[in-house]
Coordinates of C-alpha atoms in Angstrom, one line a residue:
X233 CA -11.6 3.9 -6.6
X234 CA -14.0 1.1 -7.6
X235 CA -14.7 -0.1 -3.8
X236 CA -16.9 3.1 -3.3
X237 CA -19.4 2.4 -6.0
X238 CA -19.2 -0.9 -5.1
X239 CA -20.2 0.0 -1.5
X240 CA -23.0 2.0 -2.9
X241 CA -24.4 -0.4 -5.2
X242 CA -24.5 -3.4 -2.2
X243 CA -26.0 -1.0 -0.5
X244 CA -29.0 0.3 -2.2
X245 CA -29.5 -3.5 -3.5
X246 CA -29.7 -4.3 0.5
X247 CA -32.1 -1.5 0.7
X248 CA -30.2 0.5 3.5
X249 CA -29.3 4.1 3.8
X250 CA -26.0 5.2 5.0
X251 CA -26.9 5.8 8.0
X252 CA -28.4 2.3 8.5
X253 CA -25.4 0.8 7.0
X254 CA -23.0 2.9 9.6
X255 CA -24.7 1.8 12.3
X256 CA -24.1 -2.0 11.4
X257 CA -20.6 -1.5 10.8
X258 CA -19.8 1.5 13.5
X259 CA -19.3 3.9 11.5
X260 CA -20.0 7.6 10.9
X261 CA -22.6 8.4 8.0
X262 CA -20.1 10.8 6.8
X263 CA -17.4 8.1 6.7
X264 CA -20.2 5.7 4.6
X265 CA -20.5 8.6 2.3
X266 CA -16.8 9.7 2.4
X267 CA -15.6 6.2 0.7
X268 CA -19.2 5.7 -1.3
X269 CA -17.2 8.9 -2.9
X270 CA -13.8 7.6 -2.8
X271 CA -12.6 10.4 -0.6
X272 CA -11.4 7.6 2.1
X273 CA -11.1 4.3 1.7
X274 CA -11.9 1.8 4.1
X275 CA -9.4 -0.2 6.4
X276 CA -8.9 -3.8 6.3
X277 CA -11.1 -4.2 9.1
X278 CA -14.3 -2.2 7.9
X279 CA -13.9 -4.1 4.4
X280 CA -14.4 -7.3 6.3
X281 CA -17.3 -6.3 7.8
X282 CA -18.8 -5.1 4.7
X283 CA -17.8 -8.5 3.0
X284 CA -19.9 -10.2 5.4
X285 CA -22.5 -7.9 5.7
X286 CA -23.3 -7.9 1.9
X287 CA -22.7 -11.9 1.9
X288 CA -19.1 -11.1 -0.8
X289 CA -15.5 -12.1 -0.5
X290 CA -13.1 -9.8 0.2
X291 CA -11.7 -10.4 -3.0
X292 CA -14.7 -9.5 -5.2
X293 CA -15.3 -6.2 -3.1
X294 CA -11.5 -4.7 -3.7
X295 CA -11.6 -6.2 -7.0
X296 CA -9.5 -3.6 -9.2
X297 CA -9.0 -1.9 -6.7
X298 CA -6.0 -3.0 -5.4
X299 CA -3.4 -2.3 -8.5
X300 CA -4.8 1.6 -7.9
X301 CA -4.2 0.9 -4.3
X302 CA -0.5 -0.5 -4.5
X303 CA 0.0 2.7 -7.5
X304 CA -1.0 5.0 -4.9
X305 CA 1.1 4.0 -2.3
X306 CA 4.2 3.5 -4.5
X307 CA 3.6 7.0 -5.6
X308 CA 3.0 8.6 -2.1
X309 CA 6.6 6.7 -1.3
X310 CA 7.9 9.1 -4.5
X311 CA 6.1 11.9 -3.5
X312 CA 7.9 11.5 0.4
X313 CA 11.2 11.6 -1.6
X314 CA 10.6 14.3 -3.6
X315 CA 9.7 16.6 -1.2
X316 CA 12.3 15.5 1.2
X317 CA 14.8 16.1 -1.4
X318 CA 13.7 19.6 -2.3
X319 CA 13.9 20.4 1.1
X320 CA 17.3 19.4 1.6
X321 CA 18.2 21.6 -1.9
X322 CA 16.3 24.6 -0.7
X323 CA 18.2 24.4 2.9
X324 CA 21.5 23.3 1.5
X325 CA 21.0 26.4 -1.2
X326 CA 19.8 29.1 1.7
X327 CA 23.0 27.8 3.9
X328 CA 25.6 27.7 1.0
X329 CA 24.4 31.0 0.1
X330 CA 24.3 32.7 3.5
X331 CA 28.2 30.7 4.1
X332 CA 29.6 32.6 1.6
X333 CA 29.7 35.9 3.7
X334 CA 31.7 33.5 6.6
X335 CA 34.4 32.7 3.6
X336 CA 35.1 36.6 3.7
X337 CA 34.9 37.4 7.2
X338 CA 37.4 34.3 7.4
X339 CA 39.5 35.4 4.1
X340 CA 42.7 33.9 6.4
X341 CA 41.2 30.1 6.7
X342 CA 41.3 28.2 3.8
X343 CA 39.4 25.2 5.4
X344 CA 36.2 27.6 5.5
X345 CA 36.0 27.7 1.8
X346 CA 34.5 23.9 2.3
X347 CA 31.3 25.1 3.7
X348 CA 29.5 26.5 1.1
X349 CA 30.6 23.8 -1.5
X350 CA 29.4 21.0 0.3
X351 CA 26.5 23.0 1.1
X352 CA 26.4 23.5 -2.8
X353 CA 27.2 19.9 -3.3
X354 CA 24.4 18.4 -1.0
X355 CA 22.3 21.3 -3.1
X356 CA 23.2 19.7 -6.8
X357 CA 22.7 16.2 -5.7
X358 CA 19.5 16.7 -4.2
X359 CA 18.7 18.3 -7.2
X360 CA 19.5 15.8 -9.6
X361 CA 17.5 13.6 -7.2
X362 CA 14.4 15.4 -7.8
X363 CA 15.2 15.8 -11.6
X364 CA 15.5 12.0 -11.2
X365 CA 12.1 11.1 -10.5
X366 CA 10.1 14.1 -12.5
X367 CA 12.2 12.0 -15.3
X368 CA 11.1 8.4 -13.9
X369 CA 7.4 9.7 -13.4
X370 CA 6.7 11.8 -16.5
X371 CA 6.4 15.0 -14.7
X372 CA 7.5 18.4 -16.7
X373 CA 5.9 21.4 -15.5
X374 CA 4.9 23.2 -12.7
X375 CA 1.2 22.1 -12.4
X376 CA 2.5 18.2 -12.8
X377 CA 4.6 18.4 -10.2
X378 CA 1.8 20.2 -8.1
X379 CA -1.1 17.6 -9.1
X380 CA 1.7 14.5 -8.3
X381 CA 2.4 15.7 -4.9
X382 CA -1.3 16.5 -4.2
X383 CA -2.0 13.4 -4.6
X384 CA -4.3 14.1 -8.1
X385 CA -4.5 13.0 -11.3
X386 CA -1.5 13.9 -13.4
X387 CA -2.6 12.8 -16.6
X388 CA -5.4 16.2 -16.8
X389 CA -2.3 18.3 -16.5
X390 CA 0.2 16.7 -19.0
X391 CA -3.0 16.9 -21.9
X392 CA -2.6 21.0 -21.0
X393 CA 1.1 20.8 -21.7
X394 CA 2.3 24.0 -24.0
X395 CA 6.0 23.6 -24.4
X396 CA 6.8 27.6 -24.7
X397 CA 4.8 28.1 -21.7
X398 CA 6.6 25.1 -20.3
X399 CA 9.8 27.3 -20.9
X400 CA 9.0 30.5 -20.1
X401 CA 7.5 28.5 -16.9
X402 CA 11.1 27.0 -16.3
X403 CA 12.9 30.2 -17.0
X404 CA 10.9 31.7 -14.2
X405 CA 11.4 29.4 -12.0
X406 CA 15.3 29.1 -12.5
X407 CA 15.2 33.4 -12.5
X408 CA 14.0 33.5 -9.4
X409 CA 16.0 30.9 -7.6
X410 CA 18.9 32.9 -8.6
X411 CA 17.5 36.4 -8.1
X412 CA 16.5 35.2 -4.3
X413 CA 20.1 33.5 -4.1
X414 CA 22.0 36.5 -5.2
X415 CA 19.9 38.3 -2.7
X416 CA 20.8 35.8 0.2
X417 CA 24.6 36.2 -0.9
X418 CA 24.7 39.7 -0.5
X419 CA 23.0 40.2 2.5
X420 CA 25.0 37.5 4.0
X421 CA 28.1 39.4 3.1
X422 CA 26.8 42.5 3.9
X423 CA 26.6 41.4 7.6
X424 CA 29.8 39.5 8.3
X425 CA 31.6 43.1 6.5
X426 CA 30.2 44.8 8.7
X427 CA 31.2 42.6 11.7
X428 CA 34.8 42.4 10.3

């Protein structure tokens, strides 16, 4: 972010070290030097100190920074979403799978048969979900998705993009959902035969 070099360049024009500048606004060194390198960025409260410290409006300090700003959080909002929905498809998937051994041990009750489809059900929908917004946000492989939910920069990943790498990448993926899923099955029905 642009508010970091800005910091800097106030700073050494002032002639104060980071230290010296922390100490007028009580703040760490380390906290100077964490937004000087746009690790952290300041709250609303430490930017109006350093307005008035360097003798700038608030307005030409976050200059440009605040389109990044409102990107960021709009994609951290995204990222919240994505992750809650792969949750709920990973759980949904491990329940539906592990419910299927209960529709055998119950092979009288037709009502039980419900479980793992809407187990599955909640599973496809929060799939779609996430296929939703890698769609909406440009994000096709593994190391995109990775670099989005980190927080990075996505745009270094989709310049490596190889599409039969992509595939093979996908095929994996898919391969050993369903190798891990089949496992789950079985197991499951393993133990409720056994308990029969």
């Amino acid at each position: 972010m642009d508010i970091g070099n800005k910091i800097r360049a106030y700073r050494e024009v002032r002639g104060l070290s980071q230290e010296e500048l922390a100490s007028k606004i009580y703040v760490s060194r380390q906290t100077i030097s964490n937004w000087e390198t746009g690790k952290q960025y300041p709250d609303i409260q430490n930017v109006l100190l350093l307005s008035v410290l360097f003798g700038v409006s608030v307005d030409e300090l976050i200059k440009g920074d605040l389109e990044a700003m409102k990107a960021k959080l709009s994609d951290k909002k995204v990222n919240t979403a994505m992750s809650a929905y792969t949750w709920v498809m990973l759980i949904a998937a491990v329940l539906g799978t592990m419910s299927i051994g209960l529709v055998i041990y119950f092979e009288q009750s037709t009502l039980i048969i419900l479980v793992p489809i809407i187990c599955f059900a909640v599973m496809f929908i929060s799939a779609s979900q996430v296929e939703r917004i890698k769609k909406r946000k440009n994000l096709r492989t593994y190391a995109e998705i990775v670099a989005f939910t980190d927080g990075q920069d996505v745009e270094e990943q989709r310049q490596k993009r190889d599409p039969a790498k992509n595939r093979l990448e996908k095929l994996m993926i898919v391969g050993g959902f369903a190798v891990v899923v089949c496992m789950i099955a079985l197991v499951s029905v393993f133990i409720f035969v056994i308990f029969k």
